[in-house]
XYZ file of C-alpha atoms in Angstrom:
376
model
C 109.776 62.059 127.075
C 107.804 61.369 124.065
C 106.538 64.675 123.105
C 104.287 63.868 120.030
C 103.452 60.912 117.783
C 101.587 61.888 114.930
C 101.373 61.882 110.923
C 103.812 64.059 108.961
C 101.045 66.260 107.507
C 99.582 66.898 110.939
C 102.862 68.597 111.941
C 104.071 69.984 108.736
C 101.092 72.016 107.960
C 101.097 74.315 111.186
C 104.789 74.471 110.975
C 104.855 75.914 107.212
C 102.085 78.456 108.565
C 104.118 80.051 111.251
C 107.775 79.650 109.674
C 107.360 82.224 106.867
C 108.528 84.770 109.471
C 111.576 82.953 110.732
C 114.742 84.809 109.971
C 117.545 82.452 108.945
C 120.176 84.549 110.816
C 119.247 86.848 113.789
C 121.002 88.587 116.569
C 118.872 86.351 118.954
C 119.454 82.732 117.992
C 116.364 81.658 119.583
C 114.263 83.911 117.022
C 115.361 81.134 114.447
C 113.571 78.750 116.661
C 109.767 77.657 116.520
C 107.974 77.032 119.770
C 106.303 73.457 119.906
C 104.255 73.250 122.878
C 101.795 70.149 123.706
C 98.773 69.982 125.691
C 96.444 66.820 125.576
C 96.277 65.914 122.189
C 96.546 69.625 120.963
C 99.906 70.774 119.479
C 100.615 74.309 119.509
C 103.315 76.166 117.162
C 104.345 79.695 117.683
C 107.007 81.597 115.838
C 107.928 85.354 116.208
C 110.612 87.843 114.791
C 109.637 90.313 117.557
C 107.463 92.370 115.270
C 105.075 89.736 114.189
C 104.063 86.595 115.887
C 101.995 83.670 114.310
C 100.518 80.763 116.197
C 98.879 77.743 114.636
C 97.507 74.491 116.323
C 96.431 70.979 115.189
C 94.899 68.213 116.975
C 95.694 64.402 117.038
C 99.084 64.655 118.584
C 99.475 61.778 120.842
C 102.066 61.216 123.113
C 103.032 60.732 126.950
C 102.355 63.876 128.966
C 102.549 67.706 127.969
C 105.882 69.612 127.427
C 107.279 72.478 125.291
C 110.516 72.881 123.523
C 111.996 75.111 120.953
C 113.903 73.902 117.828
C 115.144 75.230 114.447
C 112.254 76.135 112.411
C 113.832 75.633 108.970
C 115.760 72.438 109.781
C 112.500 70.912 111.118
C 110.630 71.940 108.231
C 112.961 70.505 105.758
C 113.236 67.208 107.619
C 109.309 66.949 107.426
C 109.137 67.918 103.745
C 111.812 65.323 102.735
C 109.655 62.460 104.449
C 107.222 60.398 102.637
C 103.523 61.702 102.777
C 101.601 59.940 105.397
C 104.575 58.930 107.374
C 104.222 58.410 110.860
C 106.581 60.680 113.108
C 107.638 60.808 116.740
C 109.366 63.668 118.408
C 111.287 62.916 121.653
C 112.958 65.262 123.911
C 116.073 63.989 125.513
C 118.750 65.875 127.345
C 118.292 69.117 125.203
C 118.018 67.357 122.044
C 114.950 66.740 120.021
C 114.838 63.131 118.386
C 112.871 63.026 115.082
C 111.955 59.469 114.281
C 110.138 58.346 110.949
C 110.320 54.610 109.869
C 114.123 54.249 109.788
C 114.994 57.747 109.844
C 116.431 59.558 112.948
C 117.408 63.183 113.484
C 118.900 64.673 116.727
C 118.378 68.621 116.533
C 119.683 71.228 119.225
C 117.009 72.969 121.266
C 116.668 75.841 123.468
C 114.557 76.141 126.761
C 111.076 77.146 126.005
C 110.811 79.487 128.785
C 113.409 81.738 127.201
C 111.323 82.098 123.801
C 109.880 85.466 123.489
C 106.252 86.309 122.815
C 104.275 89.288 122.381
C 101.590 90.368 124.662
C 98.428 91.810 123.454
C 98.172 95.650 124.189
C 95.680 96.870 126.583
C 93.000 99.718 125.410
C 90.126 100.188 123.026
C 89.603 97.135 120.685
C 87.731 97.635 117.184
C 86.531 94.241 116.216
C 85.029 93.072 112.753
C 84.812 90.228 110.640
C 85.392 89.465 106.834
C 85.328 86.681 104.350
C 89.023 85.568 103.769
C 88.935 85.692 100.153
C 87.612 89.238 100.300
C 90.307 90.548 102.329
C 93.053 88.633 100.537
C 91.621 90.378 97.235
C 91.915 93.821 98.809
C 95.588 93.064 99.837
C 96.165 91.726 96.281
C 94.742 94.840 94.600
C 97.458 97.174 96.559
C 100.064 95.568 98.284
C 102.450 95.733 95.154
C 102.765 99.375 95.358
C 104.291 99.316 98.978
C 107.763 100.660 98.956
C 110.736 98.275 100.118
C 113.424 99.481 102.613
C 112.470 103.310 101.989
C 113.834 105.917 104.517
C 110.261 107.144 104.653
C 109.593 103.965 106.856
C 105.878 104.738 106.676
C 105.782 103.983 103.084
C 107.198 100.340 103.628
C 103.712 99.091 104.642
C 100.199 99.425 103.631
C 97.604 101.667 105.296
C 94.316 99.888 106.485
C 91.604 102.243 106.834
C 87.932 101.649 108.328
C 85.422 104.333 107.665
C 82.075 103.806 108.676
C 80.751 100.319 107.037
C 83.595 100.465 104.360
C 87.285 98.912 104.707
C 90.101 100.644 102.431
C 93.714 99.703 101.552
C 96.087 102.011 100.423
C 99.693 101.571 99.301
C 102.465 103.831 97.695
C 106.092 104.179 97.180
C 106.212 107.739 96.053
C 106.043 106.928 92.334
C 102.602 105.223 92.206
C 99.503 104.590 94.427
C 97.239 101.817 94.560
C 93.663 102.340 96.162
C 90.877 99.647 96.898
C 87.899 99.322 99.207
C 85.384 96.861 100.132
C 82.228 97.167 102.106
C 82.031 95.891 105.620
C 78.608 94.186 105.333
C 78.686 92.857 109.028
C 80.277 95.805 110.609
C 79.621 96.426 114.365
C 77.199 99.327 115.199
C 79.799 101.425 116.637
C 81.674 101.452 113.205
C 78.411 101.730 111.038
C 77.031 105.115 113.183
C 76.941 108.113 111.044
C 79.806 110.234 111.999
C 81.820 107.539 113.577
C 85.515 108.511 113.745
C 87.668 106.960 110.962
C 90.122 104.329 112.365
C 93.602 103.971 110.244
C 96.809 102.134 110.721
C 99.767 101.185 108.891
C 100.376 97.363 108.345
C 104.173 96.424 108.098
C 105.185 95.063 104.633
C 106.193 91.623 105.982
C 102.787 91.248 107.889
C 100.950 91.992 104.535
C 102.942 89.489 102.719
C 102.363 86.973 105.447
C 98.344 87.420 105.466
C 98.599 87.180 101.498
C 100.446 83.797 101.794
C 98.343 82.222 104.559
C 94.669 83.382 103.711
C 92.480 81.142 101.905
C 90.422 81.923 98.926
C 87.316 81.196 100.639
C 84.336 82.481 102.491
C 85.639 81.116 105.982
C 85.851 84.237 108.329
C 88.764 86.377 109.058
C 88.335 88.169 112.414
C 90.209 91.515 112.762
C 91.117 93.279 115.896
C 92.521 96.761 115.878
C 94.390 97.409 119.076
C 96.740 100.197 120.350
C 99.760 99.852 118.173
C 98.905 96.205 117.208
C 96.337 94.298 115.085
C 95.618 90.359 115.399
C 94.127 88.419 112.652
C 92.427 85.289 113.458
C 91.407 82.606 110.813
C 91.145 78.875 110.686
C 93.781 77.711 113.266
C 96.031 80.587 112.553
C 96.538 83.621 115.174
C 98.500 86.449 113.687
C 99.557 89.431 115.797
C 101.582 92.450 114.483
C 102.892 95.679 115.671
C 102.111 98.606 113.379
C 104.138 101.090 111.799
C 104.230 104.417 113.714
C 103.984 107.169 111.325
C 101.523 109.394 109.422
C 100.381 108.060 105.811
C 100.540 110.589 103.078
C 96.923 112.049 102.039
C 96.236 109.623 99.462
C 92.903 111.718 98.604
C 94.928 114.578 97.146
C 97.214 112.177 94.997
C 94.153 110.552 93.129
C 93.251 113.074 90.342
C 89.590 114.149 90.586
C 89.183 115.525 87.055
C 90.614 114.173 83.795
C 90.177 115.451 80.312
C 91.009 112.520 78.124
C 90.085 108.692 79.198
C 90.531 105.766 76.894
C 89.417 102.075 77.541
C 92.201 99.370 76.510
C 91.769 95.592 76.282
C 93.781 94.559 79.638
C 95.270 91.293 78.200
C 96.343 92.802 74.850
C 97.984 95.816 76.533
C 99.710 93.357 79.031
C 101.230 91.159 76.394
C 102.550 94.195 74.307
C 103.976 95.691 77.368
C 105.894 92.302 78.464
C 107.447 92.012 75.057
C 108.536 95.878 74.870
C 109.923 95.401 78.274
C 112.330 93.066 76.926
C 114.342 95.866 75.387
C 113.986 98.450 78.052
C 116.994 100.004 79.914
C 117.609 97.530 82.768
C 118.147 100.555 85.245
C 115.313 102.606 84.318
C 112.942 100.516 82.783
C 110.868 103.286 80.891
C 108.535 102.848 78.074
C 107.027 105.389 75.681
C 103.310 105.556 75.323
C 102.036 107.286 72.332
C 98.268 107.908 71.962
C 96.358 109.244 68.965
C 93.083 108.736 67.160
C 92.322 104.926 67.205
C 96.029 103.919 67.941
C 98.187 103.314 71.217
C 102.087 102.665 70.491
C 104.334 101.403 72.978
C 107.814 101.875 72.390
C 111.216 100.838 74.129
C 114.886 101.353 73.686
C 118.071 100.720 75.433
C 121.739 101.682 75.742
C 122.641 99.203 72.811
C 120.152 101.199 70.575
C 118.085 98.096 70.190
C 114.426 99.060 69.953
C 110.826 97.774 70.449
C 107.671 98.918 69.031
C 104.054 97.588 69.577
C 100.782 99.018 68.389
C 97.315 98.383 69.879
C 93.938 99.591 68.063
C 91.853 101.816 70.682
C 88.747 103.816 70.411
C 90.129 106.949 71.024
C 89.451 110.448 69.589
C 90.930 112.772 72.077
C 94.224 114.762 72.574
C 97.493 113.146 71.214
C 99.893 112.215 74.130
C 103.638 111.218 74.364
C 104.645 109.966 77.638
C 106.948 107.958 79.461
C 106.360 105.407 82.419
C 108.316 102.865 84.372
C 106.947 99.788 82.659
C 107.368 97.566 85.949
C 104.688 99.941 87.490
C 102.426 99.275 84.457
C 102.963 95.636 84.535
C 102.076 95.389 88.244
C 98.523 96.535 87.933
C 97.734 94.699 84.791
C 98.964 91.638 86.327
C 96.910 92.227 89.352
C 93.572 92.814 87.608
C 91.545 90.183 85.648
C 88.931 92.285 83.890
C 88.781 92.268 80.163
C 89.135 96.251 79.975
C 90.898 98.771 82.165
C 90.500 102.599 81.554
C 93.457 104.854 81.454
C 92.918 108.621 82.141
C 95.047 111.659 81.867
C 95.378 115.269 81.384
C 98.623 115.817 79.865
C 102.262 114.111 79.590
C 103.482 116.135 82.726
C 100.680 114.832 85.312
C 99.752 111.647 86.804
C 97.898 108.901 84.984
C 94.900 107.227 86.518
C 93.902 103.585 85.885
C 90.494 102.436 86.672
C 88.289 99.547 86.026
C 84.751 100.316 83.853
C 81.963 100.119 86.234
C 84.261 99.838 89.524
C 84.773 102.829 91.787
C 86.317 100.706 94.413
C 89.719 100.633 92.580
C 92.114 103.289 91.658
C 95.636 103.235 90.518
C 97.789 106.633 90.176
C 101.134 106.499 88.391
C 103.629 109.334 87.923
C 105.169 109.833 84.298
C 108.867 109.668 83.942
C 111.239 111.436 81.290
C 112.566 109.269 78.700
């Protein structure tokens, strides 16, 4: 049966959208596959790892009749990538094999039955819906996702807190050593969310879901529909539908972590600080990645050393006449926040060398970054 006859790009684009979550090795072989389902001239592709499910579709797929089949996602993607742009591609199902033809190229791929492919059902119960611009939500993720933990035994840290509070959407991530907070207004929030005294709604997105959203969302004003369901969340944008399970746990009280009062605040040129730290980081200890920041009147020194007794020192002029400070930080934590901001200046607030530092942006109360000091 001729399943599909279409251009290479018409098939490759939705395949790339869904295949990011496919694991190369899985205890269930069918989870390494992608489900291809044709109905009329619409081709729908679906991939899942049991925790996340992504569906994408495209029109313009001609062929005899309708049908569905599952095939290795990575192999099909690599074949399509290697074909010339604009190539005509046909997919034919024949005796449990998927035959891929393009010009004089022929490929025969193993398949598994479409009826055995697992799919996630949407949970029943209350649903909270709202819509935001794709670029605004992608920006919110970009300001916080780098602070997520990875494979921490405190599983609730291996994700990102998403919180709706009235007409405001907040994102928070922490790995126990630093915390990133960002918020955005929900201008088109539904009435039940905007009502005074409306209950806050919060959930924890898995790390993998956050990374996939950041990869798939466009830097545009096109709408992103978000549905908060019991134990699930659904994102719909363009031709993509992403459903994800949630992390079941209690996120730390981030409001207690963010310092409410600071004795000293200094404004620093972000680019100059970033470049100085990149250079100093070259000579940090590979395991601890520590740098010393020495702040005095009009001067900020950045110092690093390693086990080979090699040293680096950078100095930046700053407009500061407060308490002197000598404190150590993990340079990777500082580089993360500097690389994910675009403003000309950032503000660094502190009380003493033993308490958390707070990085903010002048004139912007919607972003905060807390980082713990370290002994060097």
